[in-house]
Coordinates of C-alpha atoms and ligand atoms in Angstrom, one line a residue:
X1 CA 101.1 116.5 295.2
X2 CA 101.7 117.6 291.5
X3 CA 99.8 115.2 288.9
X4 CA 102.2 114.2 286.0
X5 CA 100.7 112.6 282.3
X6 CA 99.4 109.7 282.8
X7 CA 101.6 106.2 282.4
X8 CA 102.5 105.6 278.8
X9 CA 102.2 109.2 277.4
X10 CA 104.6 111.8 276.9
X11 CA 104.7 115.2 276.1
X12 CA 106.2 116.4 273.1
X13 CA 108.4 119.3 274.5
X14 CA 109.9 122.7 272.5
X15 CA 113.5 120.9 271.1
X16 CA 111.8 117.2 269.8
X17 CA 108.9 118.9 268.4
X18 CA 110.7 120.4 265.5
X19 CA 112.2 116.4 264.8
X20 CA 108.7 115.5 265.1
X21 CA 107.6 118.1 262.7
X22 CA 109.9 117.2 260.2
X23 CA 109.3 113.6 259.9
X24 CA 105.5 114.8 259.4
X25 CA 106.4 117.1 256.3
X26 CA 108.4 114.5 255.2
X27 CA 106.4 111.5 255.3
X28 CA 103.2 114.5 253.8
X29 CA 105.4 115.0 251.0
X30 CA 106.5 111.5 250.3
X31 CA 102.5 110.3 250.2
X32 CA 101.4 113.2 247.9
X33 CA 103.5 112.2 245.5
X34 CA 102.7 108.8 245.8
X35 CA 99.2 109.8 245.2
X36 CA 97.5 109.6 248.6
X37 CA 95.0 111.9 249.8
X38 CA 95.1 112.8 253.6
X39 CA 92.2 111.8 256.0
X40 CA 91.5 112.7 259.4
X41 CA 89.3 110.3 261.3
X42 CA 88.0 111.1 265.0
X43 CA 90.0 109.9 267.9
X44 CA 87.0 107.6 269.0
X45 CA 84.6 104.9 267.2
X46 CA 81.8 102.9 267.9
X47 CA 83.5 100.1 270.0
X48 CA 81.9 97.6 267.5
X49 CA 84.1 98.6 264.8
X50 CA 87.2 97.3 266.2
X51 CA 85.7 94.3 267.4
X52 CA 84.4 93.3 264.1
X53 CA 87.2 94.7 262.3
X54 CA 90.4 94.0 264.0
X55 CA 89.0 90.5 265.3
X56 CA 88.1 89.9 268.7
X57 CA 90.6 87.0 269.1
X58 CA 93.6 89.8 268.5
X59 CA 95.2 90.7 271.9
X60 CA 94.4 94.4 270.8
X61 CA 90.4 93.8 271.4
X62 CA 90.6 91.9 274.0
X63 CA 93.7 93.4 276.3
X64 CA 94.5 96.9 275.1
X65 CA 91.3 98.9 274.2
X66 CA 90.3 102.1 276.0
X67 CA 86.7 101.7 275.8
X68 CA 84.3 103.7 277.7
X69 CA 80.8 104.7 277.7
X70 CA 79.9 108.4 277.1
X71 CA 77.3 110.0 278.9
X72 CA 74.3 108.5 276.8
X73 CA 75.3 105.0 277.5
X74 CA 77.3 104.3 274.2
X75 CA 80.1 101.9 274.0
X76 CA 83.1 103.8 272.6
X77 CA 87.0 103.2 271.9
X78 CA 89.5 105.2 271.7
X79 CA 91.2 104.2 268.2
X80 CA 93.9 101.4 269.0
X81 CA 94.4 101.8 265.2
X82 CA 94.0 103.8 262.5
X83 CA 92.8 101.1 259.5
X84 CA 89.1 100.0 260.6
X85 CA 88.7 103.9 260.9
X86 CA 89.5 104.8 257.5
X87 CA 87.5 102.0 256.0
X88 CA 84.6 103.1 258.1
X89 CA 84.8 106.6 256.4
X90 CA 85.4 104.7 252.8
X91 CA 81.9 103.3 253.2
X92 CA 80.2 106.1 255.2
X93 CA 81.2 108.6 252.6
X94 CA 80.6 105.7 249.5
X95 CA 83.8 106.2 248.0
X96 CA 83.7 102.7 246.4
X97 CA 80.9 104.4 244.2
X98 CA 83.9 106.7 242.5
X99 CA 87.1 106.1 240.8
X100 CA 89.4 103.0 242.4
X101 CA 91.9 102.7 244.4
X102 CA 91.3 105.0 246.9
X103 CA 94.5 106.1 248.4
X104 CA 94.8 107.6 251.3
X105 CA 97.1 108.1 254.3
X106 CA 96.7 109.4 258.4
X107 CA 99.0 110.7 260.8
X108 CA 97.3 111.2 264.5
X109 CA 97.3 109.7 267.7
X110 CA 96.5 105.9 268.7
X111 CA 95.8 104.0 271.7
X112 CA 96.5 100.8 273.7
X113 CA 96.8 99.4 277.4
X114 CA 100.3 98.1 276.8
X115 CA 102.9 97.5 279.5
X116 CA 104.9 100.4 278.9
X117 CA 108.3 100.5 278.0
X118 CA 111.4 101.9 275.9
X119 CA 109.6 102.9 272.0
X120 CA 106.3 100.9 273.4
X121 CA 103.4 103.5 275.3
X122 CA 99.9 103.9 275.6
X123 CA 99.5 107.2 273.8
X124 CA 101.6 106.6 270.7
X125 CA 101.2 108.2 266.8
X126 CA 100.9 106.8 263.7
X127 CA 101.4 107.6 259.8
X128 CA 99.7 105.7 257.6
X129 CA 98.4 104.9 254.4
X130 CA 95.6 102.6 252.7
X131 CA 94.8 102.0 249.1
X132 CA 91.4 100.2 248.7
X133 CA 89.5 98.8 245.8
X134 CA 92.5 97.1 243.9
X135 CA 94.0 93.5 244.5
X136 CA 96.7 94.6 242.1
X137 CA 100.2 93.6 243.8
X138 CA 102.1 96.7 242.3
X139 CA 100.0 98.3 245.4
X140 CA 101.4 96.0 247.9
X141 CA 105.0 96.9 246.8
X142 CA 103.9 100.2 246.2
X143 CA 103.1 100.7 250.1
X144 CA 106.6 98.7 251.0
X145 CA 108.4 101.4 248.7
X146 CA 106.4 104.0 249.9
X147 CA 106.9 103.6 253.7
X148 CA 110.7 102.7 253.5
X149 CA 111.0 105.9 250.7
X150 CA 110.2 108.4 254.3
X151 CA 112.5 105.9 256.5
X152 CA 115.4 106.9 253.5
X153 CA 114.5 110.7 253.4
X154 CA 115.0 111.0 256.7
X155 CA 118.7 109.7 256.7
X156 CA 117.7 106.0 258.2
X157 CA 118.6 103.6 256.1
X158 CA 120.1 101.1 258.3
X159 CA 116.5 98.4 257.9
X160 CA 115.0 95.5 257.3
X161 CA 112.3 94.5 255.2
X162 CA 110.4 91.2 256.0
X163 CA 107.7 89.9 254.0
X164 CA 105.3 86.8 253.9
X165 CA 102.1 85.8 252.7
X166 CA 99.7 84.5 255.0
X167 CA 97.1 83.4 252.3
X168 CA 93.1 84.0 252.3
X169 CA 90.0 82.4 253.7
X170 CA 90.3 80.1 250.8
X171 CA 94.0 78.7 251.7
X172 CA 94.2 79.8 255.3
X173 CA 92.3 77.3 257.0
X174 CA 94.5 73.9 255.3
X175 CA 96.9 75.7 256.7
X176 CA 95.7 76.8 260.4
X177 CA 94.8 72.5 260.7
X178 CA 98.2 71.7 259.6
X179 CA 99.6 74.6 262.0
X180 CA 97.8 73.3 265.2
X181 CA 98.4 69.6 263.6
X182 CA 101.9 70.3 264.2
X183 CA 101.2 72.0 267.9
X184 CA 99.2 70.1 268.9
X185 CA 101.7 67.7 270.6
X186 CA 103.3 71.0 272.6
X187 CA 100.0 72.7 273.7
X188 CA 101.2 72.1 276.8
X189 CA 104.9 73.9 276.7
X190 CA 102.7 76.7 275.1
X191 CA 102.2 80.0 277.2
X192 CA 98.7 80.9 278.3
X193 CA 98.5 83.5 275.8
X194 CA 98.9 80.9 273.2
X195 CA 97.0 78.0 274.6
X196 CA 94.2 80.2 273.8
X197 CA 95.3 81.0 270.4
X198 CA 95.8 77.7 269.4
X199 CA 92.0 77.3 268.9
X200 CA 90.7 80.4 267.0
X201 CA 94.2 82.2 265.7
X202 CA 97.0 79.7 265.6
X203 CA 99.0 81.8 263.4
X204 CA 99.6 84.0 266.6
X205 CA 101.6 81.3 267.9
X206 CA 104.5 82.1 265.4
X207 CA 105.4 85.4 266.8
X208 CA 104.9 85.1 270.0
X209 CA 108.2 86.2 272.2
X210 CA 108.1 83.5 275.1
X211 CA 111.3 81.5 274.1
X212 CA 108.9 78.3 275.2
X213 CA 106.8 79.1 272.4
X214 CA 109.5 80.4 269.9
X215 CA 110.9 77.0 270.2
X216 CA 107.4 74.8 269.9
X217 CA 107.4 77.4 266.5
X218 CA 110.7 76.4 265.4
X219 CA 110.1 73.9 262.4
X220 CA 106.4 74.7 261.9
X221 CA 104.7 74.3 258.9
X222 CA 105.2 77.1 256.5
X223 CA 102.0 79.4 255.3
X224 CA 103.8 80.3 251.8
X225 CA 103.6 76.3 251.7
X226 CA 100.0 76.1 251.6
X227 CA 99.0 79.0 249.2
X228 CA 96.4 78.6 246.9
X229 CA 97.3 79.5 243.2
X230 CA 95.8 83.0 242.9
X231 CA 97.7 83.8 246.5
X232 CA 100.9 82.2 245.3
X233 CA 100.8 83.9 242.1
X234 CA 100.2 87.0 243.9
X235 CA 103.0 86.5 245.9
X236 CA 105.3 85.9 243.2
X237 CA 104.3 89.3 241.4
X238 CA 105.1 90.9 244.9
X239 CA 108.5 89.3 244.9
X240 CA 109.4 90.6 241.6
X241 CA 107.9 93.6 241.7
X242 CA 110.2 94.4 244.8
X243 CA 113.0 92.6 243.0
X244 CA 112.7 95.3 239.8
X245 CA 112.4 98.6 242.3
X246 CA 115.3 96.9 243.7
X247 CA 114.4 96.5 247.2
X248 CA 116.2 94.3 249.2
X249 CA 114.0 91.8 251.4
X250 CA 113.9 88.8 253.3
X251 CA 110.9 86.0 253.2
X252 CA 110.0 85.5 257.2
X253 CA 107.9 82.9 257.5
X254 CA 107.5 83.2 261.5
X255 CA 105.4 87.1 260.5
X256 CA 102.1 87.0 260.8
X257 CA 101.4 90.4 262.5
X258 CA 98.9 90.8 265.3
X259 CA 95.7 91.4 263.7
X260 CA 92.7 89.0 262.2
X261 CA 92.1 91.2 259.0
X262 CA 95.1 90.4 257.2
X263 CA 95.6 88.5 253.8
X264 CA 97.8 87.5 251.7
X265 CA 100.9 90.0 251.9
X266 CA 101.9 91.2 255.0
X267 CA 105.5 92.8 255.9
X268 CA 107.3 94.6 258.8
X269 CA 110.2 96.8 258.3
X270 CA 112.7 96.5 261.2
X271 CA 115.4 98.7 262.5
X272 CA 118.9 97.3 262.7
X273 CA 119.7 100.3 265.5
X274 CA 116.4 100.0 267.7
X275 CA 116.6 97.8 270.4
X276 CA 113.7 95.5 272.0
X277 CA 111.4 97.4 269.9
X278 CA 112.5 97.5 266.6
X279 CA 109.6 97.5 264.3
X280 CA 109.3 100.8 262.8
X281 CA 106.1 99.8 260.5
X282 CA 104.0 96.8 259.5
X283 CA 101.6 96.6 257.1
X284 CA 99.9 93.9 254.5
X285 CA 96.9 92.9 252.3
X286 CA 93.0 93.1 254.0
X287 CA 90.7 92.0 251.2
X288 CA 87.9 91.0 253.1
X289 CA 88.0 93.9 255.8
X290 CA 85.3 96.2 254.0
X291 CA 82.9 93.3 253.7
X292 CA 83.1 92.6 257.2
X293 CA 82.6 96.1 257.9
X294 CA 79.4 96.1 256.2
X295 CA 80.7 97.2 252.3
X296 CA 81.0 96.0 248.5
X297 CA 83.6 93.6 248.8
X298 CA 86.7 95.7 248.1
X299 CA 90.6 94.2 248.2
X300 CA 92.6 96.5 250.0
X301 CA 96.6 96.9 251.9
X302 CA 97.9 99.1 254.3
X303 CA 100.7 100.3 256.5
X304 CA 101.3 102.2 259.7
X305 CA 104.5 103.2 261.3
X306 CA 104.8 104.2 264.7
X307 CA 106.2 108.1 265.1
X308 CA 108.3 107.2 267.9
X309 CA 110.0 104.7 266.8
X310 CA 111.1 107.0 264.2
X311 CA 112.1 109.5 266.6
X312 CA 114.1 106.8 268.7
X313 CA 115.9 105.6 265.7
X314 CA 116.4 109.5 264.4
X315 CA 117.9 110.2 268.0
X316 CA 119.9 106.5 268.0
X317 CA 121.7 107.8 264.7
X318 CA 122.0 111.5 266.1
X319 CA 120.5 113.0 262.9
X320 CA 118.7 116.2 263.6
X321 CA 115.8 117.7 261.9
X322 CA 117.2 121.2 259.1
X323 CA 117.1 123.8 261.2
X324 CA 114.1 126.3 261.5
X325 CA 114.3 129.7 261.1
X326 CA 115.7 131.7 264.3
X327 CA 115.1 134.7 266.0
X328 CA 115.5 137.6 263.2
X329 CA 115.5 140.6 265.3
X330 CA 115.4 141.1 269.2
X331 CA 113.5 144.9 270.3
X332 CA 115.7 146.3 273.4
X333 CA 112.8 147.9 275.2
X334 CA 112.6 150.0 278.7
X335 CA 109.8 150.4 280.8
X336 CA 109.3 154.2 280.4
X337 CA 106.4 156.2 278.7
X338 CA 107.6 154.9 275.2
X339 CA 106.9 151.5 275.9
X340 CA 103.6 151.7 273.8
X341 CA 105.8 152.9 270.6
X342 CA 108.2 149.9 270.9
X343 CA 105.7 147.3 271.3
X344 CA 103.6 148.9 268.5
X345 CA 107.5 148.5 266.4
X346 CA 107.5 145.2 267.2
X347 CA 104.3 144.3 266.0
X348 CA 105.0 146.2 262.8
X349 CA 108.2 144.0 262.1
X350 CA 106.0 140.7 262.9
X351 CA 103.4 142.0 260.7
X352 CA 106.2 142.5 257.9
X353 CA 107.2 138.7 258.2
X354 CA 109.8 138.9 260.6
X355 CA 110.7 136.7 263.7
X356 CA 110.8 139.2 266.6
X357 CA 111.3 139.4 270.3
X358 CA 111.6 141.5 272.9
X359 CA 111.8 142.1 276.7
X360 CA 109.1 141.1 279.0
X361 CA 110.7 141.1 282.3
X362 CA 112.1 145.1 282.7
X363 CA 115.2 143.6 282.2
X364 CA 118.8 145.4 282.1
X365 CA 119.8 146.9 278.9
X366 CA 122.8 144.2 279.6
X367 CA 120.8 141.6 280.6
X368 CA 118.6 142.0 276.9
X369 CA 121.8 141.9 274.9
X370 CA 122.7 138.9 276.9
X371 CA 118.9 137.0 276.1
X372 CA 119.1 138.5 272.3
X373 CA 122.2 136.5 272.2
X374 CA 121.1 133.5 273.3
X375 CA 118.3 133.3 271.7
X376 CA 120.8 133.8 268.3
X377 CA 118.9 137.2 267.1
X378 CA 120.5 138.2 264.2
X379 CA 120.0 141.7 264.7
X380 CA 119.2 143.7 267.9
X381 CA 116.8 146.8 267.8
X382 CA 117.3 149.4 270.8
X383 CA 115.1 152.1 271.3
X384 CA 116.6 154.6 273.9
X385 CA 114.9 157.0 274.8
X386 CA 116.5 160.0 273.1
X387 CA 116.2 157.8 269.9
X388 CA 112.4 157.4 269.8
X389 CA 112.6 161.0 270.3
X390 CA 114.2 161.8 267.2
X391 CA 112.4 158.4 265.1
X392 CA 115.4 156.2 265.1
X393 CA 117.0 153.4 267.2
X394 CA 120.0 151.7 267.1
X395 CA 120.6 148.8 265.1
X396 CA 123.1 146.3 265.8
X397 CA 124.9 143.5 263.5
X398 CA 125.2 140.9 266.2
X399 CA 127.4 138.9 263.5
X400 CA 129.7 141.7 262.9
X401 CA 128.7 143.7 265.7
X402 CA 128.5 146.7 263.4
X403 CA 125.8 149.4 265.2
X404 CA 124.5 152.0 263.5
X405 CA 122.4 154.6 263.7
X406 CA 118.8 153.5 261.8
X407 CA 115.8 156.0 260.9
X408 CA 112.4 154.1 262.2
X409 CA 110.7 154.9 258.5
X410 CA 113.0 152.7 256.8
X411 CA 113.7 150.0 259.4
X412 CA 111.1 147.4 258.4
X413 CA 111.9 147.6 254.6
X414 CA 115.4 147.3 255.0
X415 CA 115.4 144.4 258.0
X416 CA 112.9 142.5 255.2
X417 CA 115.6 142.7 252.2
X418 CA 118.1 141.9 254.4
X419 CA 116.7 138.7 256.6
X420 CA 113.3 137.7 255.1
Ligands
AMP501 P1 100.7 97.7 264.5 O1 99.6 98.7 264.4 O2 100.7 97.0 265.8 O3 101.0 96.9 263.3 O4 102.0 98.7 264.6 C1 102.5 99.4 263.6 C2 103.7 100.2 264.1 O5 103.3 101.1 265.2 C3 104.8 99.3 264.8 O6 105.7 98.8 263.8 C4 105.4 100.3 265.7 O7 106.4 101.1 265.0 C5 104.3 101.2 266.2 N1 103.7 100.8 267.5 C6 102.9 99.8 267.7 N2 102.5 99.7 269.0 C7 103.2 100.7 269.6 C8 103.3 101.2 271.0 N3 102.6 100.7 272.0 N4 104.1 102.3 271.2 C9 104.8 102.9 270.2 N5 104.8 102.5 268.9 C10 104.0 101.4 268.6

């Protein structure tokens, strides 16, 4: 029996990797001039800093996490996020001690027991950024203008931007009692998920995707209703700060997004050609996170976009990544006593800079011109015998299809003027 990846993973296979690729540079480039700084956090925490960061009423701590203990008994998680992480680094390396905000951004791998299905898995990547230690709202719009600025680089246009503001600890809970106030009467329509929530995280209710529940949602008190005046006037700046970079939005009242930490702003961009999963990134205000986690308190936001829902979109739209450089030169070889000069020629032109190839299966001189072509070499080297005898080989257009006759001292300088 063969053993295939586990459910929920995939690999990344020659032919999506260079897409894959791509959107990395891009979204590299895009946060550098931005001003983030990249970070790179292990795969596993302390299983204690998810459950006090994320929350442990979120559906993430309690249903998805790959915890495990290691072989000294220690409770740890395999990251089912990447923001908790780079706030634990924040305060283990004091970088609220030096100049604010810190901005910083992720790419990497992330984790969570979800019910796998089309653009959803249980191995999935992320690209990120967080900027900590300023409640200033340019930064919120900053992050929404960052992370749509890599969706537009990359040809995909065709989104969505939903915003709300689900207030603070000092608004939030008028609003959670007027929430289950209004709920209370359909606690019973309410799926089980949700009868939980009502207690400890009511907001959950709103975007949950039982229609049962969408509908006991439909009319619900509003939490951009219930802001207090430094949220509200946050909120405005947000909304006009967007309105002067000239980003189109819409106010969703129904997004609250799945985990405790946020405040204040939060916002989704959606794809309009995704299906079932459309969210390509979410994001939003955590002022309180670093004090839970132990730190100065320190106002920060952040986003994270899922990779393949990039890809999925990139595919849905047919855009490609720019091509990558091909195959510059192919070496006809022949198993005879030469063998050891040819391969020593080939590492020559790999050592000048070149992308070379050659025979490893003692191949027909046919069948190599046949795999040189396929592979689009621009040039074929062969190296007959009688050739290596008198230091030249043959060196073939395979554009033109010119051959000529080429002496082996000046090969490499002239293959780098003409294809490096
Ligand atoms: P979240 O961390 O849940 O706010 O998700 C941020 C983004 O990550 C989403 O908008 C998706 O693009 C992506 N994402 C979340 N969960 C998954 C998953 N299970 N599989 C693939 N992508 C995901």
């Amino acid at each position: 029996m063969l053993v295939k990846a586990p459910r929920g993973t995939a690999d990344l296979l020659p032919g999506q990797i260079e897409r894959w690729r791509w959107v990395e540079e891009v979204a590299r480039d895009v946060f550098r001039q931005f001003g983030y700084a990249e970070i790179v956090t292990p795969i596993f925490e302390h299983t204690e800093l998810f459950e006090r960061g994320i929350g442990d009423t979120t559906d993430v701590v309690n249903k998805q996490m790959y915890t495990f203990l290691d072989r000294g008994q220690r409770s740890l998680t395999l990251r089912p996020e990447g923001t908790a992480s780079v706030v634990r680094a924040y305060l283990e390396h004091h970088m609220y001690s030096g100049p604010q905000p810190v901005k910083l951004f992720y790419i990497g791998p992330i984790f969570r027991y979800e019910r796998p299905q089309a653009g959803r898995y249980r191995q999935f990547h992320q690209l990120g950024a967080e900027a900590l230690g300023s409640q200033d709202p340019a930064l919120d719009v900053e992050m929404i203008a960052m992370s749509i600025e890599i969706f537009r680089r990359l040809g995909l246009a065709d989104f969505l931007v939903h915003i709300n503001s689900i207030g603070c600890e000092v608004c939030r809970p008028a609003y959670k009692d007027a929430l289950r106030a209004y709920l209370q009467p359909k606690l019973d329509g309410l799926c089980r998920t949700c009868f939980e929530r009502y207690e400890k995280n009511p907001l959950r209710i709103l975007d949950c995707k039982v229609a049962a529940c969408q509908d006991a949602a439909k009319g619900a008190p509003r939490s951009v209703d219930y802001l207090c005046e430094s949220c509200r006037e946050h909120f405005d700046a947000v909304q006009k700060y967007l309105d002067a970079l000239g980003i189109s939005y819409e106010l969703n009242e129904m997004l609250v997004r799945g985990l405790d930490y946020y405040t204040k702003t939060v916002f989704e961009v959606e794809s309009r050609s995704l299906g079932a999963q459309s969210a390509l990134l979410g994001g939003g205000r955590y002022d309180g996170l670093v004090e839970e986690c132990g730190g100065p308190s320190t106002p920060a936001v952040g986003f994270a976009a899922g990779m393949e829902r990039a890809m999925l979109a990139l595919e849905e739209q047919g855009i490609q990544a720019p091509s990558t450089r091909g195959v510059d030169a192919f070496v006809v070889a022949f198993a005879n006593d030469k063998r050891g000069q040819v391969l020593a020629l080939v590492h020559q032109l790999r050592q000048a800079g070149l992308v070379v190839e050659t025979d490893y299966l003692q191949r027909s001189m046919k069948a190599q011109m046949k795999a040189a072509s396929r592979m689009n070499a621009a040039r074929v080297i062969i190296c007959g015998e009688d050739e290596l005898s008198r230091d030249v080989v043959q060196l073939r257009d395979m554009t033109s299809g010119v051959q000529e006759e080429v002496p082996l001292a000046t090969l490499v300088e002239r293959l780098r003027a003409e294809l490096c």
